[in-house]
Every structure is written in structure tokens, then in C-alpha cells.
């Protein structure tokens, strides 16, 4: 996480008065990766997903996008079901396949897991704790 909320990083013209801004904008802004220079929204609000014409990421229950729609309609998304990221990581299908197939002793082993949306969107854990929980869950499989 960064030390800033999404609202603090937006121009005041984009969100209006802080008392009328959607509550979810009080969520922390997270650093997402090395690419891009804009914020994006991950959320598990299927209603917003339908209204903003978004597709779910796989079968995860998590949607990417909808920030502009939420702001323009003052949509009240549950702050516990949304997380804002600045920048992102992007991999091609071939890169992902290579990472998942790599079984070299000297490199990190990658595995693909599906977790509930609450795990991805929770702000309760710091980064190290979240990864530790994931590693422990994979070991128990």
C-alpha cells in the first residue's frame, strides 16, 4: 500500500466535495506494478460490473475497472469490496505458461491458485502476511 487514499491522489474536480465523494475513495491506493501511469479498480461488486459492462477476471468473482462509471454516477461501492492500484503488471500467455512450468531448482516456483475475492480485496493484512497465508494454503493442498 501507499500512504495515500484514492481520493487524496485525485484532482478535486474529479471527486467533488469530500463529503459527497463515494466512501470507497477513502481506501488506500496500492502500487500495482511497473507498467502504466493511471489508477485502476479491482472489485467484487457484480452490480457495478454489470452497470459498467465489465467482465469478471476468469471465475474469480473479481472485476477490473468501473472506476470512471462509479465516479460519474456516484455509485456507492462497498469499500470492503474494492481496492485501487496505481500501475500494473502484464504477462503474455506464453510468459505465464513458462513461469508455471519452470521447475528449476535455482528459481522461484510459481503456482496458480484461485482465492476468494475477499482475500484479494482485503486491506486487513500487510503484503507479507497475505503472501504467508497464500503459501500456507498452497502447502495444505
JSON list of C-alpha atoms in Angstrom, two decimals:
[
{"chain": "A", "resi": 1, "resn": "UNK", "atom": "CA", "xyz": [0.00, 0.00, 0.00]},
{"chain": "A", "resi": 2, "resn": "UNK", "atom": "CA", "xyz": [0.94, 3.63, -0.45]},
{"chain": "A", "resi": 3, "resn": "UNK", "atom": "CA", "xyz": [0.34, 6.13, 2.36]},
{"chain": "A", "resi": 4, "resn": "UNK", "atom": "CA", "xyz": [-2.38, 7.82, 0.26]},
{"chain": "A", "resi": 5, "resn": "UNK", "atom": "CA", "xyz": [-6.08, 7.25, -0.26]},
{"chain": "A", "resi": 6, "resn": "UNK", "atom": "CA", "xyz": [-7.50, 7.21, -3.75]},
{"chain": "A", "resi": 7, "resn": "UNK", "atom": "CA", "xyz": [-9.30, 10.49, -3.06]},
{"chain": "A", "resi": 8, "resn": "UNK", "atom": "CA", "xyz": [-6.07, 12.20, -1.95]},
{"chain": "A", "resi": 9, "resn": "UNK", "atom": "CA", "xyz": [-4.43, 11.31, -5.26]},
{"chain": "A", "resi": 10, "resn": "UNK", "atom": "CA", "xyz": [-7.30, 12.51, -7.46]},
{"chain": "A", "resi": 11, "resn": "UNK", "atom": "CA", "xyz": [-7.93, 16.05, -8.65]},
{"chain": "A", "resi": 12, "resn": "UNK", "atom": "CA", "xyz": [-10.69, 17.67, -6.60]},
{"chain": "A", "resi": 13, "resn": "UNK", "atom": "CA", "xyz": [-12.67, 18.29, -9.82]},
{"chain": "A", "resi": 14, "resn": "UNK", "atom": "CA", "xyz": [-12.87, 14.51, -10.33]},
{"chain": "A", "resi": 15, "resn": "UNK", "atom": "CA", "xyz": [-14.41, 13.72, -6.93]},
{"chain": "A", "resi": 16, "resn": "UNK", "atom": "CA", "xyz": [-16.14, 16.92, -5.83]},
{"chain": "A", "resi": 17, "resn": "UNK", "atom": "CA", "xyz": [-16.64, 17.70, -2.15]},
{"chain": "A", "resi": 18, "resn": "UNK", "atom": "CA", "xyz": [-15.08, 15.12, 0.16]},
{"chain": "A", "resi": 19, "resn": "UNK", "atom": "CA", "xyz": [-18.43, 14.75, 1.98]},
{"chain": "A", "resi": 20, "resn": "UNK", "atom": "CA", "xyz": [-20.16, 13.74, -1.28]},
{"chain": "A", "resi": 21, "resn": "UNK", "atom": "CA", "xyz": [-17.38, 11.51, -2.64]},
{"chain": "A", "resi": 22, "resn": "UNK", "atom": "CA", "xyz": [-18.02, 7.75, -2.65]},
{"chain": "A", "resi": 23, "resn": "UNK", "atom": "CA", "xyz": [-16.81, 6.13, 0.59]},
{"chain": "A", "resi": 24, "resn": "UNK", "atom": "CA", "xyz": [-14.63, 3.68, -1.34]},
{"chain": "A", "resi": 25, "resn": "UNK", "atom": "CA", "xyz": [-12.33, 6.56, -2.30]},
{"chain": "A", "resi": 26, "resn": "UNK", "atom": "CA", "xyz": [-11.14, 6.57, 1.30]},
{"chain": "A", "resi": 27, "resn": "UNK", "atom": "CA", "xyz": [-9.47, 3.19, 0.59]},
{"chain": "A", "resi": 28, "resn": "UNK", "atom": "CA", "xyz": [-5.70, 3.15, 0.32]},
{"chain": "A", "resi": 29, "resn": "UNK", "atom": "CA", "xyz": [-4.08, 3.32, -3.10]},
{"chain": "A", "resi": 30, "resn": "UNK", "atom": "CA", "xyz": [-1.81, 0.31, -3.75]},
{"chain": "A", "resi": 31, "resn": "UNK", "atom": "CA", "xyz": [1.21, 0.08, -6.00]},
{"chain": "A", "resi": 32, "resn": "UNK", "atom": "CA", "xyz": [0.34, -2.49, -8.62]},
{"chain": "A", "resi": 33, "resn": "UNK", "atom": "CA", "xyz": [3.45, -2.92, -10.73]},
{"chain": "A", "resi": 34, "resn": "UNK", "atom": "CA", "xyz": [5.93, -1.39, -13.13]},
{"chain": "A", "resi": 35, "resn": "UNK", "atom": "CA", "xyz": [3.65, -0.53, -16.07]},
{"chain": "A", "resi": 36, "resn": "UNK", "atom": "CA", "xyz": [1.18, 2.27, -16.69]},
{"chain": "A", "resi": 37, "resn": "UNK", "atom": "CA", "xyz": [0.61, 5.63, -15.11]},
{"chain": "A", "resi": 38, "resn": "UNK", "atom": "CA", "xyz": [-3.03, 5.51, -14.04]},
{"chain": "A", "resi": 39, "resn": "UNK", "atom": "CA", "xyz": [-5.11, 4.05, -11.26]},
{"chain": "A", "resi": 40, "resn": "UNK", "atom": "CA", "xyz": [-7.48, 1.17, -11.76]},
{"chain": "A", "resi": 41, "resn": "UNK", "atom": "CA", "xyz": [-10.07, -0.55, -9.63]},
{"chain": "A", "resi": 42, "resn": "UNK", "atom": "CA", "xyz": [-10.40, -4.21, -8.67]},
{"chain": "A", "resi": 43, "resn": "UNK", "atom": "CA", "xyz": [-13.69, -5.05, -7.00]},
{"chain": "A", "resi": 44, "resn": "UNK", "atom": "CA", "xyz": [-16.16, -7.84, -6.31]},
{"chain": "A", "resi": 45, "resn": "UNK", "atom": "CA", "xyz": [-19.33, -5.80, -6.87]},
{"chain": "A", "resi": 46, "resn": "UNK", "atom": "CA", "xyz": [-21.17, -7.74, -9.59]},
{"chain": "A", "resi": 47, "resn": "UNK", "atom": "CA", "xyz": [-23.80, -4.99, -9.89]},
{"chain": "A", "resi": 48, "resn": "UNK", "atom": "CA", "xyz": [-21.14, -2.40, -10.75]},
{"chain": "A", "resi": 49, "resn": "UNK", "atom": "CA", "xyz": [-19.59, -4.94, -13.11]},
{"chain": "A", "resi": 50, "resn": "UNK", "atom": "CA", "xyz": [-22.89, -5.26, -14.97]},
{"chain": "A", "resi": 51, "resn": "UNK", "atom": "CA", "xyz": [-23.57, -1.50, -15.00]},
{"chain": "A", "resi": 52, "resn": "UNK", "atom": "CA", "xyz": [-20.08, -0.66, -16.26]},
{"chain": "A", "resi": 53, "resn": "UNK", "atom": "CA", "xyz": [-20.21, -3.56, -18.76]},
{"chain": "A", "resi": 54, "resn": "UNK", "atom": "CA", "xyz": [-17.20, -5.32, -17.21]},
{"chain": "A", "resi": 55, "resn": "UNK", "atom": "CA", "xyz": [-16.19, -8.94, -17.41]},
{"chain": "A", "resi": 56, "resn": "UNK", "atom": "CA", "xyz": [-15.09, -10.95, -14.43]},
{"chain": "A", "resi": 57, "resn": "UNK", "atom": "CA", "xyz": [-11.42, -11.97, -14.29]},
{"chain": "A", "resi": 58, "resn": "UNK", "atom": "CA", "xyz": [-11.70, -15.69, -15.01]},
{"chain": "A", "resi": 59, "resn": "UNK", "atom": "CA", "xyz": [-14.08, -17.21, -12.48]},
{"chain": "A", "resi": 60, "resn": "UNK", "atom": "CA", "xyz": [-12.61, -15.31, -9.53]},
{"chain": "A", "resi": 61, "resn": "UNK", "atom": "CA", "xyz": [-15.56, -13.09, -8.66]},
{"chain": "A", "resi": 62, "resn": "UNK", "atom": "CA", "xyz": [-13.24, -10.10, -9.12]},
{"chain": "A", "resi": 63, "resn": "UNK", "atom": "CA", "xyz": [-13.81, -7.42, -11.76]},
{"chain": "A", "resi": 64, "resn": "UNK", "atom": "CA", "xyz": [-11.25, -4.99, -13.15]},
{"chain": "A", "resi": 65, "resn": "UNK", "atom": "CA", "xyz": [-12.41, -1.49, -13.99]},
{"chain": "A", "resi": 66, "resn": "UNK", "atom": "CA", "xyz": [-15.51, 0.56, -13.37]},
{"chain": "A", "resi": 67, "resn": "UNK", "atom": "CA", "xyz": [-13.75, 3.48, -11.69]},
{"chain": "A", "resi": 68, "resn": "UNK", "atom": "CA", "xyz": [-14.96, 6.09, -14.20]},
{"chain": "A", "resi": 69, "resn": "UNK", "atom": "CA", "xyz": [-18.51, 4.72, -14.06]},
{"chain": "A", "resi": 70, "resn": "UNK", "atom": "CA", "xyz": [-18.50, 4.67, -10.25]},
{"chain": "A", "resi": 71, "resn": "UNK", "atom": "CA", "xyz": [-17.29, 8.27, -10.09]},
{"chain": "A", "resi": 72, "resn": "UNK", "atom": "CA", "xyz": [-19.57, 9.63, -12.80]},
{"chain": "A", "resi": 73, "resn": "UNK", "atom": "CA", "xyz": [-22.69, 8.09, -11.25]},
{"chain": "A", "resi": 74, "resn": "UNK", "atom": "CA", "xyz": [-21.54, 8.49, -7.61]},
{"chain": "A", "resi": 75, "resn": "UNK", "atom": "CA", "xyz": [-22.08, 4.73, -7.32]},
{"chain": "A", "resi": 76, "resn": "UNK", "atom": "CA", "xyz": [-21.82, 3.55, -3.71]},
{"chain": "A", "resi": 77, "resn": "UNK", "atom": "CA", "xyz": [-19.48, 0.55, -3.93]},
{"chain": "A", "resi": 78, "resn": "UNK", "atom": "CA", "xyz": [-18.73, -1.16, -0.62]},
{"chain": "A", "resi": 79, "resn": "UNK", "atom": "CA", "xyz": [-15.18, -0.07, 0.37]},
{"chain": "A", "resi": 80, "resn": "UNK", "atom": "CA", "xyz": [-14.52, -3.59, 1.66]},
{"chain": "A", "resi": 81, "resn": "UNK", "atom": "CA", "xyz": [-15.16, -4.96, -1.83]},
{"chain": "A", "resi": 82, "resn": "UNK", "atom": "CA", "xyz": [-12.81, -2.62, -3.69]},
{"chain": "A", "resi": 83, "resn": "UNK", "atom": "CA", "xyz": [-9.10, -1.98, -3.98]},
{"chain": "A", "resi": 84, "resn": "UNK", "atom": "CA", "xyz": [-7.36, 0.72, -6.01]},
{"chain": "A", "resi": 85, "resn": "UNK", "atom": "CA", "xyz": [-4.00, 0.17, -7.69]},
{"chain": "A", "resi": 86, "resn": "UNK", "atom": "CA", "xyz": [-1.59, 2.53, -9.41]},
{"chain": "A", "resi": 87, "resn": "UNK", "atom": "CA", "xyz": [0.23, 0.83, -12.28]},
{"chain": "A", "resi": 88, "resn": "UNK", "atom": "CA", "xyz": [0.09, -2.86, -13.09]},
{"chain": "A", "resi": 89, "resn": "UNK", "atom": "CA", "xyz": [1.99, -5.95, -14.23]},
{"chain": "A", "resi": 90, "resn": "UNK", "atom": "CA", "xyz": [1.22, -7.64, -17.51]},
{"chain": "A", "resi": 91, "resn": "UNK", "atom": "CA", "xyz": [2.29, -11.03, -18.80]},
{"chain": "A", "resi": 92, "resn": "UNK", "atom": "CA", "xyz": [1.67, -12.75, -22.11]},
{"chain": "A", "resi": 93, "resn": "UNK", "atom": "CA", "xyz": [0.10, -16.19, -22.09]},
{"chain": "A", "resi": 94, "resn": "UNK", "atom": "CA", "xyz": [3.47, -17.67, -23.12]},
{"chain": "A", "resi": 95, "resn": "UNK", "atom": "CA", "xyz": [5.25, -15.89, -20.24]},
{"chain": "A", "resi": 96, "resn": "UNK", "atom": "CA", "xyz": [2.71, -17.22, -17.74]},
{"chain": "A", "resi": 97, "resn": "UNK", "atom": "CA", "xyz": [3.00, -20.76, -19.10]},
{"chain": "A", "resi": 98, "resn": "UNK", "atom": "CA", "xyz": [6.79, -20.59, -18.86]},
{"chain": "A", "resi": 99, "resn": "UNK", "atom": "CA", "xyz": [6.68, -19.32, -15.25]},
{"chain": "A", "resi": 100, "resn": "UNK", "atom": "CA", "xyz": [4.22, -22.03, -14.22]},
{"chain": "A", "resi": 101, "resn": "UNK", "atom": "CA", "xyz": [6.18, -24.82, -15.96]},
{"chain": "A", "resi": 102, "resn": "UNK", "atom": "CA", "xyz": [9.60, -23.73, -14.67]},
{"chain": "A", "resi": 103, "resn": "UNK", "atom": "CA", "xyz": [10.79, -26.31, -12.15]},
{"chain": "A", "resi": 104, "resn": "UNK", "atom": "CA", "xyz": [14.41, -25.12, -11.99]},
{"chain": "A", "resi": 105, "resn": "UNK", "atom": "CA", "xyz": [15.95, -25.54, -8.51]},
{"chain": "A", "resi": 106, "resn": "UNK", "atom": "CA", "xyz": [17.54, -22.07, -8.62]},
{"chain": "A", "resi": 107, "resn": "UNK", "atom": "CA", "xyz": [14.42, -20.09, -9.45]},
{"chain": "A", "resi": 108, "resn": "UNK", "atom": "CA", "xyz": [11.21, -19.41, -7.61]},
{"chain": "A", "resi": 109, "resn": "UNK", "atom": "CA", "xyz": [8.42, -21.90, -8.21]},
{"chain": "A", "resi": 110, "resn": "UNK", "atom": "CA", "xyz": [5.19, -20.31, -9.43]},
{"chain": "A", "resi": 111, "resn": "UNK", "atom": "CA", "xyz": [1.78, -21.86, -8.88]},
{"chain": "A", "resi": 112, "resn": "UNK", "atom": "CA", "xyz": [-1.64, -20.70, -9.99]},
{"chain": "A", "resi": 113, "resn": "UNK", "atom": "CA", "xyz": [-4.31, -20.55, -7.28]},
{"chain": "A", "resi": 114, "resn": "UNK", "atom": "CA", "xyz": [-7.81, -19.22, -7.11]},
{"chain": "A", "resi": 115, "resn": "UNK", "atom": "CA", "xyz": [-8.73, -17.47, -3.89]},
{"chain": "A", "resi": 116, "resn": "UNK", "atom": "CA", "xyz": [-11.96, -15.83, -2.74]},
{"chain": "A", "resi": 117, "resn": "UNK", "atom": "CA", "xyz": [-12.41, -12.16, -3.70]},
{"chain": "A", "resi": 118, "resn": "UNK", "atom": "CA", "xyz": [-12.27, -11.21, -0.01]},
{"chain": "A", "resi": 119, "resn": "UNK", "atom": "CA", "xyz": [-8.65, -12.39, 0.13]},
{"chain": "A", "resi": 120, "resn": "UNK", "atom": "CA", "xyz": [-7.59, -10.28, -2.86]},
{"chain": "A", "resi": 121, "resn": "UNK", "atom": "CA", "xyz": [-9.51, -7.19, -1.80]},
{"chain": "A", "resi": 122, "resn": "UNK", "atom": "CA", "xyz": [-8.91, -7.28, 1.96]},
{"chain": "A", "resi": 123, "resn": "UNK", "atom": "CA", "xyz": [-6.88, -4.47, 3.47]},
{"chain": "A", "resi": 124, "resn": "UNK", "atom": "CA", "xyz": [-6.59, -6.30, 6.79]},
{"chain": "A", "resi": 125, "resn": "UNK", "atom": "CA", "xyz": [-3.24, -7.92, 6.03]},
{"chain": "A", "resi": 126, "resn": "UNK", "atom": "CA", "xyz": [0.04, -6.35, 5.08]},
{"chain": "A", "resi": 127, "resn": "UNK", "atom": "CA", "xyz": [1.77, -7.69, 1.98]},
{"chain": "A", "resi": 128, "resn": "UNK", "atom": "CA", "xyz": [3.98, -10.17, 3.85]},
{"chain": "A", "resi": 129, "resn": "UNK", "atom": "CA", "xyz": [1.09, -11.59, 5.84]},
{"chain": "A", "resi": 130, "resn": "UNK", "atom": "CA", "xyz": [-1.06, -12.02, 2.72]},
{"chain": "A", "resi": 131, "resn": "UNK", "atom": "CA", "xyz": [1.71, -13.92, 0.92]},
{"chain": "A", "resi": 132, "resn": "UNK", "atom": "CA", "xyz": [2.36, -16.06, 4.01]},
{"chain": "A", "resi": 133, "resn": "UNK", "atom": "CA", "xyz": [-1.33, -17.01, 4.16]},
{"chain": "A", "resi": 134, "resn": "UNK", "atom": "CA", "xyz": [-1.27, -17.93, 0.46]},
{"chain": "A", "resi": 135, "resn": "UNK", "atom": "CA", "xyz": [1.89, -20.03, 0.80]},
{"chain": "A", "resi": 136, "resn": "UNK", "atom": "CA", "xyz": [0.43, -21.87, 3.81]},
{"chain": "A", "resi": 137, "resn": "UNK", "atom": "CA", "xyz": [-2.83, -22.54, 1.96]},
{"chain": "A", "resi": 138, "resn": "UNK", "atom": "CA", "xyz": [-0.91, -23.96, -1.04]},
{"chain": "A", "resi": 139, "resn": "UNK", "atom": "CA", "xyz": [1.18, -26.20, 1.22]},
{"chain": "A", "resi": 140, "resn": "UNK", "atom": "CA", "xyz": [-2.01, -27.62, 2.75]},
{"chain": "A", "resi": 141, "resn": "UNK", "atom": "CA", "xyz": [-3.42, -28.58, -0.67]}
]
